Amino acid sequence: MARPERIAVLGAGSWGTTFAKVLADAGNDVVLWARRAEVAEAINGSRRNAGYLPDVRLPESLRATDDAAAAVHDADVVVLAVPSQTLRENLAGWQPLLPADATLVSLAKGVELSTLKRMSEVIAEVADVPMEQVAVVSGPNLAKEIAAEQPTATVVACADHDRAIALQHACSTRYFRPYTNTDLIGIEIAGACKNVIALACGMAVGLGFGHNTMSSLITRGLAETTRLGVALGADPMTFAGLAGLGDLVATCMSPLSRNRTFGERLGRGETLAQAQEAAHGQVSEGVKSCSSIRQLAARHGVEMPITDVVHRVCHEGLQPGPAAAELLGRERKPE
Ligand SMILES: NC(=O)C1=CN([C@@H]2O[C@H](COP(=O)(O)OP(=O)(O)OC[C@H]3O[C@@H](n4cnc5c(N)ncnc54)[C@H](O)[C@@H]3O)[C@@H](O)[C@H]2O)C=CC1
Ligand SMILES: O=C(CO)COP(=O)(O)O
């Protein structure tokens, strides 16, 4: 397959804007779709997306529009950079506009609440395309660091290995190094679950706990994530890779993570509404995915104790302190 040249990125939030910059820096012809016309105008005029990445100057070659039809026209690749719980609705609106053979790329890390589907499943269903046409990009990819051109690696996953390689070429830059993978289930489950574990780590920070607590949560979080993934058919090795352990460590350890920051606020005693207000509309996917992942785990008979308490803290009034005590007080077992 030839190297893609026309790429549309739909969603001009933190990651959509940053990934569009990566694609433009890699030499592609990139159009970024923003919901609000003034955001598109500011990107075209001042090369800034002030609401999300105020300190970053975007490449001259990156064009923005609020017209989705113009953005996707003739695109070889369409990147979906909207939150996971709105992706179905957003994509349904764009579906009639999509070029027939375009690779559809998910950047979202979540599991849909109403259906318990992964994002690639939602995309294949709504766009009515074979799963081989859908790809996922996931890894330790905090947008602000990548926008500042700090080196990172990532995973480009697609059941069609040739498409994965074409996309790998399209998003390789001197600061962004993608690896290919064909295990969509593992990559997506890892990406969704790490947000929930990051909420738990944030709560631990908010409660005043240190690195032993964080490392314990990361490691046991990886264990429960792997259990779920394997039950769904994932390759267990995926969880030791960039989209597994890599992203889990980055998100749980970094104050730049919205999920960890959200958890920290809850750990300090703020309510869900207060933490949501402080997020200024930026998405903390784990707050909703903790519920869908918990349901998915129950459906498959998988124990996910950290995810369970995160759900109950976020949605059932459990306090972070007693949640920690509950995890420590569980039945003793071998590792
Ligand atoms: N920010 C990051 O560092 C990374 C984010 N991700 C994932 O990428 C996805 C998008 O994240 P961000 O760009 O960071 O989110 P964001 O909150 O910064 O931006 C979301 C974008 O989606 C648009 N949007 C379209 N329809 C929407 C609707 N109905 N409701 C809300 N927003 C709507 C918003 O206008 C905005 O441009 C999430 O699933 C996130 O987990 C993945 C890797 C890195
Ligand atoms: O997915 C991310 C890093 O890989 C971003 O995490 P947050 O959504 O918690 O900021």
GROMACS .gro file of C-alpha atoms in nm, residues 65-316:
model
  252
   65THR     CA    1  -1.163   2.388   0.907
   66ASP     CA    2  -1.499   2.355   1.078
   67ASP     CA    3  -1.638   2.190   0.763
   68ALA     CA    4  -1.616   1.811   0.809
   69ALA     CA    5  -1.702   1.739   0.444
   70ALA     CA    6  -1.410   1.953   0.326
   71ALA     CA    7  -1.180   1.791   0.582
   72VAL     CA    8  -1.247   1.431   0.477
   73HIS     CA    9  -1.275   1.496   0.101
   74ASP     CA   10  -1.039   1.254  -0.082
   75ALA     CA   11  -0.872   1.152   0.246
   76ASP     CA   12  -0.663   0.834   0.251
   77VAL     CA   13  -0.676   0.834   0.630
   78VAL     CA   14  -0.942   0.975   0.864
   79VAL     CA   15  -0.831   1.011   1.227
   80LEU     CA   16  -1.107   1.021   1.489
   81ALA     CA   17  -0.998   1.236   1.783
   82VAL     CA   18  -1.316   1.286   1.985
   83PRO     CA   19  -1.406   1.142   2.328
   84SER     CA   20  -1.506   0.775   2.332
   85GLN     CA   21  -1.857   0.834   2.467
   86THR     CA   22  -1.943   1.076   2.182
   87LEU     CA   23  -1.761   0.892   1.902
   88ARG     CA   24  -2.070   0.698   1.787
   89GLU     CA   25  -2.281   1.013   1.753
   90ASN     CA   26  -1.999   1.213   1.590
   91LEU     CA   27  -1.914   0.937   1.343
   92ALA     CA   28  -2.277   0.879   1.248
   93GLY     CA   29  -2.284   1.239   1.125
   94TRP     CA   30  -1.960   1.196   0.928
   95GLN     CA   31  -2.031   0.848   0.788
   96PRO     CA   32  -2.193   0.963   0.459
   97LEU     CA   33  -1.887   1.182   0.390
   98LEU     CA   34  -1.617   0.917   0.435
   99PRO     CA   35  -1.415   0.804   0.130
  100ALA     CA   36  -1.486   0.431   0.075
  101ASP     CA   37  -1.137   0.287   0.133
  102ALA     CA   38  -1.003   0.538   0.388
  103THR     CA   39  -0.827   0.392   0.691
  104LEU     CA   40  -1.028   0.500   0.996
  105VAL     CA   41  -0.801   0.563   1.294
  106SER     CA   42  -0.917   0.576   1.654
  107LEU     CA   43  -0.725   0.789   1.904
  108ALA     CA   44  -0.987   0.745   2.178
  109LYS     CA   45  -0.919   0.540   2.491
  110GLY     CA   46  -1.243   0.411   2.635
  111VAL     CA   47  -1.520   0.150   2.631
  112GLU     CA   48  -1.867   0.264   2.524
  113LEU     CA   49  -2.111   0.279   2.817
  114SER     CA   50  -2.432   0.171   2.646
  115THR     CA   51  -2.288  -0.122   2.445
  116LEU     CA   52  -1.959  -0.212   2.623
  117LYS     CA   53  -1.791  -0.200   2.282
  118ARG     CA   54  -1.432  -0.102   2.210
  119MET     CA   55  -1.382   0.202   1.984
  120SER     CA   56  -1.274  -0.005   1.682
  121GLU     CA   57  -1.597  -0.205   1.714
  122VAL     CA   58  -1.802   0.116   1.728
  123ILE     CA   59  -1.618   0.253   1.423
  124ALA     CA   60  -1.657  -0.062   1.210
  125GLU     CA   61  -2.027  -0.074   1.300
  126VAL     CA   62  -2.115   0.293   1.248
  127ALA     CA   63  -1.899   0.349   0.939
  128ASP     CA   64  -2.007   0.008   0.806
  129VAL     CA   65  -1.653  -0.097   0.710
  130PRO     CA   66  -1.460  -0.423   0.768
  131MET     CA   67  -1.247  -0.433   1.084
  132GLU     CA   68  -0.935  -0.449   0.860
  133GLN     CA   69  -1.002  -0.085   0.765
  134VAL     CA   70  -0.989   0.034   1.127
  135ALA     CA   71  -0.666   0.122   1.310
  136VAL     CA   72  -0.585   0.236   1.662
  137VAL     CA   73  -0.298   0.455   1.785
  138SER     CA   74  -0.217   0.410   2.153
  139GLY     CA   75   0.086   0.438   2.378
  140PRO     CA   76   0.252   0.659   2.640
  141ASN     CA   77   0.140   0.972   2.454
  142LEU     CA   78   0.071   1.267   2.681
  143ALA     CA   79  -0.023   1.529   2.423
  144LYS     CA   80   0.161   1.825   2.579
  145GLU     CA   81   0.496   1.643   2.580
  146ILE     CA   82   0.458   1.533   2.217
  147ALA     CA   83   0.348   1.880   2.109
  148ALA     CA   84   0.675   2.002   2.265
  149GLU     CA   85   0.850   1.742   2.044
  150GLN     CA   86   0.980   1.536   2.336
  151PRO     CA   87   1.071   1.185   2.213
  152THR     CA   88   0.812   0.911   2.254
  153ALA     CA   89   0.710   0.579   2.107
  154THR     CA   90   0.362   0.450   2.033
  155VAL     CA   91   0.174   0.158   1.879
  156VAL     CA   92  -0.020   0.161   1.552
  157ALA     CA   93  -0.255  -0.138   1.561
  158CYS     CA   94  -0.459  -0.276   1.273
  159ALA     CA   95  -0.577  -0.625   1.183
  160ASP     CA   96  -0.450  -0.550   0.830
  161HIS     CA   97  -0.072  -0.542   0.877
  162ASP     CA   98  -0.016  -0.352   0.549
  163ARG     CA   99  -0.243  -0.071   0.664
  164ALA     CA  100  -0.062  -0.063   0.998
  165ILE     CA  101   0.270  -0.025   0.815
  166ALA     CA  102   0.134   0.252   0.591
  167LEU     CA  103   0.009   0.441   0.896
  168GLN     CA  104   0.337   0.377   1.079
  169HIS     CA  105   0.518   0.550   0.790
  170ALA     CA  106   0.266   0.833   0.787
  171CYS     CA  107   0.319   0.923   1.154
  172SER     CA  108   0.693   0.866   1.197
  173THR     CA  109   0.888   1.179   1.287
  174ARG     CA  110   1.222   1.249   1.456
  175TYR     CA  111   1.036   1.273   1.791
  176PHE     CA  112   0.753   1.018   1.741
  177ARG     CA  113   0.835   0.650   1.686
  178PRO     CA  114   0.543   0.416   1.609
  179TYR     CA  115   0.560   0.035   1.629
  180THR     CA  116   0.301  -0.187   1.458
  181ASN     CA  117   0.078  -0.448   1.622
  182THR     CA  118  -0.224  -0.650   1.508
  183ASP     CA  119  -0.376  -0.712   1.855
  184LEU     CA  120  -0.653  -0.451   1.856
  185ILE     CA  121  -0.829  -0.610   2.153
  186GLY     CA  122  -0.521  -0.591   2.373
  187ILE     CA  123  -0.422  -0.240   2.262
  188GLU     CA  124  -0.771  -0.098   2.321
  189ILE     CA  125  -0.839  -0.273   2.651
  190ALA     CA  126  -0.500  -0.156   2.780
  191GLY     CA  127  -0.571   0.203   2.670
  192ALA     CA  128  -0.915   0.215   2.830
  193CYS     CA  129  -0.817   0.046   3.157
  194LYS     CA  130  -0.507   0.255   3.224
  195ASN     CA  131  -0.726   0.564   3.262
  196VAL     CA  132  -0.915   0.393   3.545
  197ILE     CA  133  -0.593   0.285   3.718
  198ALA     CA  134  -0.464   0.643   3.677
  199LEU     CA  135  -0.774   0.768   3.861
  200ALA     CA  136  -0.686   0.527   4.144
  201CYS     CA  137  -0.324   0.649   4.146
  202GLY     CA  138  -0.444   1.008   4.155
  203MET     CA  139  -0.664   0.926   4.454
  204ALA     CA  140  -0.359   0.774   4.626
  205VAL     CA  141  -0.162   1.094   4.562
  206GLY     CA  142  -0.452   1.301   4.693
  207LEU     CA  143  -0.460   1.088   5.007
  208GLY     CA  144  -0.089   1.165   5.059
  209PHE     CA  145   0.050   0.823   4.967
  210GLY     CA  146   0.385   0.777   4.790
  211HIS     CA  147   0.556   0.565   4.530
  212ASN     CA  148   0.509   0.225   4.696
  213THR     CA  149   0.132   0.276   4.680
  214MET     CA  150   0.150   0.397   4.320
  215SER     CA  151   0.369   0.105   4.212
  216SER     CA  152   0.137  -0.140   4.384
  217LEU     CA  153  -0.163   0.009   4.205
  218ILE     CA  154   0.017   0.012   3.870
  219THR     CA  155   0.125  -0.350   3.903
  220ARG     CA  156  -0.204  -0.487   4.034
  221GLY     CA  157  -0.383  -0.263   3.782
  222LEU     CA  158  -0.183  -0.425   3.504
  223ALA     CA  159  -0.275  -0.768   3.644
  224GLU     CA  160  -0.650  -0.699   3.635
  225THR     CA  161  -0.627  -0.530   3.294
  226THR     CA  162  -0.441  -0.832   3.153
  227ARG     CA  163  -0.701  -1.070   3.302
  228LEU     CA  164  -0.980  -0.884   3.123
  229GLY     CA  165  -0.789  -0.858   2.797
  230VAL     CA  166  -0.703  -1.228   2.792
  231ALA     CA  167  -1.067  -1.318   2.865
  232LEU     CA  168  -1.164  -1.111   2.560
  233GLY     CA  169  -0.903  -1.280   2.337
  234ALA     CA  170  -0.604  -1.044   2.362
  235ASP     CA  171  -0.240  -1.152   2.348
  236PRO     CA  172  -0.108  -1.125   2.708
  237MET     CA  173   0.227  -0.991   2.576
  238THR     CA  174   0.051  -0.676   2.451
  239PHE     CA  175   0.010  -0.566   2.813
  240ALA     CA  176   0.387  -0.565   2.865
  241GLY     CA  177   0.428  -0.331   2.565
  242LEU     CA  178   0.404   0.042   2.498
  243ALA     CA  179   0.024   0.054   2.492
  244GLY     CA  180   0.012  -0.159   2.808
  245LEU     CA  181   0.273  -0.099   3.076
  246GLY     CA  182   0.415   0.198   2.884
  247ASP     CA  183   0.097   0.401   2.880
  248LEU     CA  184  -0.003   0.285   3.227
  249VAL     CA  185   0.321   0.414   3.381
  250ALA     CA  186   0.310   0.744   3.189
  251THR     CA  187  -0.049   0.816   3.283
  252CYS     CA  188  -0.028   0.706   3.645
  253MET     CA  189   0.298   0.892   3.715
  254SER     CA  190   0.244   1.219   3.528
  255PRO     CA  191   0.075   1.527   3.670
  256LEU     CA  192  -0.005   1.610   3.305
  257SER     CA  193  -0.259   1.324   3.295
  258ARG     CA  194  -0.618   1.447   3.319
  259ASN     CA  195  -0.726   1.116   3.470
  260ARG     CA  196  -0.461   1.119   3.741
  261THR     CA  197  -0.532   1.485   3.817
  262PHE     CA  198  -0.905   1.410   3.838
  263GLY     CA  199  -0.836   1.124   4.082
  264GLU     CA  200  -0.608   1.346   4.289
  265ARG     CA  201  -0.891   1.595   4.335
  266LEU     CA  202  -1.122   1.316   4.451
  267GLY     CA  203  -0.849   1.192   4.686
  268ARG     CA  204  -0.823   1.539   4.838
  269GLY     CA  205  -1.195   1.530   4.914
  270GLU     CA  206  -1.349   1.713   4.618
  271THR     CA  207  -1.678   1.587   4.478
  272LEU     CA  208  -1.718   1.448   4.127
  273ALA     CA  209  -1.888   1.774   4.023
  274GLN     CA  210  -1.602   1.985   4.163
  275ALA     CA  211  -1.339   1.772   3.986
  276GLN     CA  212  -1.541   1.792   3.663
  277GLU     CA  213  -1.562   2.169   3.685
  278ALA     CA  214  -1.186   2.196   3.740
  279ALA     CA  215  -1.125   1.988   3.425
  280HIS     CA  216  -1.262   2.279   3.210
  281GLY     CA  217  -1.440   2.048   2.968
  282GLN     CA  218  -1.135   1.833   2.896
  283VAL     CA  219  -1.220   1.465   2.897
  284SER     CA  220  -1.113   1.225   3.176
  285GLU     CA  221  -1.219   0.906   3.004
  286GLY     CA  222  -1.176   0.682   3.309
  287VAL     CA  223  -1.466   0.845   3.491
  288LYS     CA  224  -1.710   0.683   3.251
  289SER     CA  225  -1.502   0.386   3.141
  290CYS     CA  226  -1.467   0.262   3.499
  291SER     CA  227  -1.838   0.173   3.478
  292SER     CA  228  -1.833   0.015   3.130
  293ILE     CA  229  -1.514  -0.180   3.203
  294ARG     CA  230  -1.661  -0.302   3.534
  295GLN     CA  231  -1.969  -0.425   3.348
  296LEU     CA  232  -1.757  -0.588   3.078
  297ALA     CA  233  -1.553  -0.766   3.347
  298ALA     CA  234  -1.869  -0.888   3.520
  299ARG     CA  235  -2.003  -1.019   3.189
  300HIS     CA  236  -1.686  -1.225   3.144
  301GLY     CA  237  -1.651  -1.331   3.509
  302VAL     CA  238  -1.324  -1.134   3.555
  303GLU     CA  239  -1.232  -0.986   3.894
  304MET     CA  240  -1.119  -0.619   3.871
  305PRO     CA  241  -1.105  -0.492   4.229
  306ILE     CA  242  -0.934  -0.158   4.157
  307THR     CA  243  -1.177  -0.076   3.874
  308ASP     CA  244  -1.464  -0.174   4.102
  309VAL     CA  245  -1.366   0.070   4.379
  310VAL     CA  246  -1.291   0.348   4.129
  311HIS     CA  247  -1.644   0.306   3.992
  312ARG     CA  248  -1.791   0.316   4.342
  313VAL     CA  249  -1.591   0.627   4.437
  314CYS     CA  250  -1.693   0.806   4.118
  315HIS     CA  251  -2.057   0.700   4.108
  316GLU     CA  252  -2.175   0.543   4.434
   0.00000   0.00000   0.00000
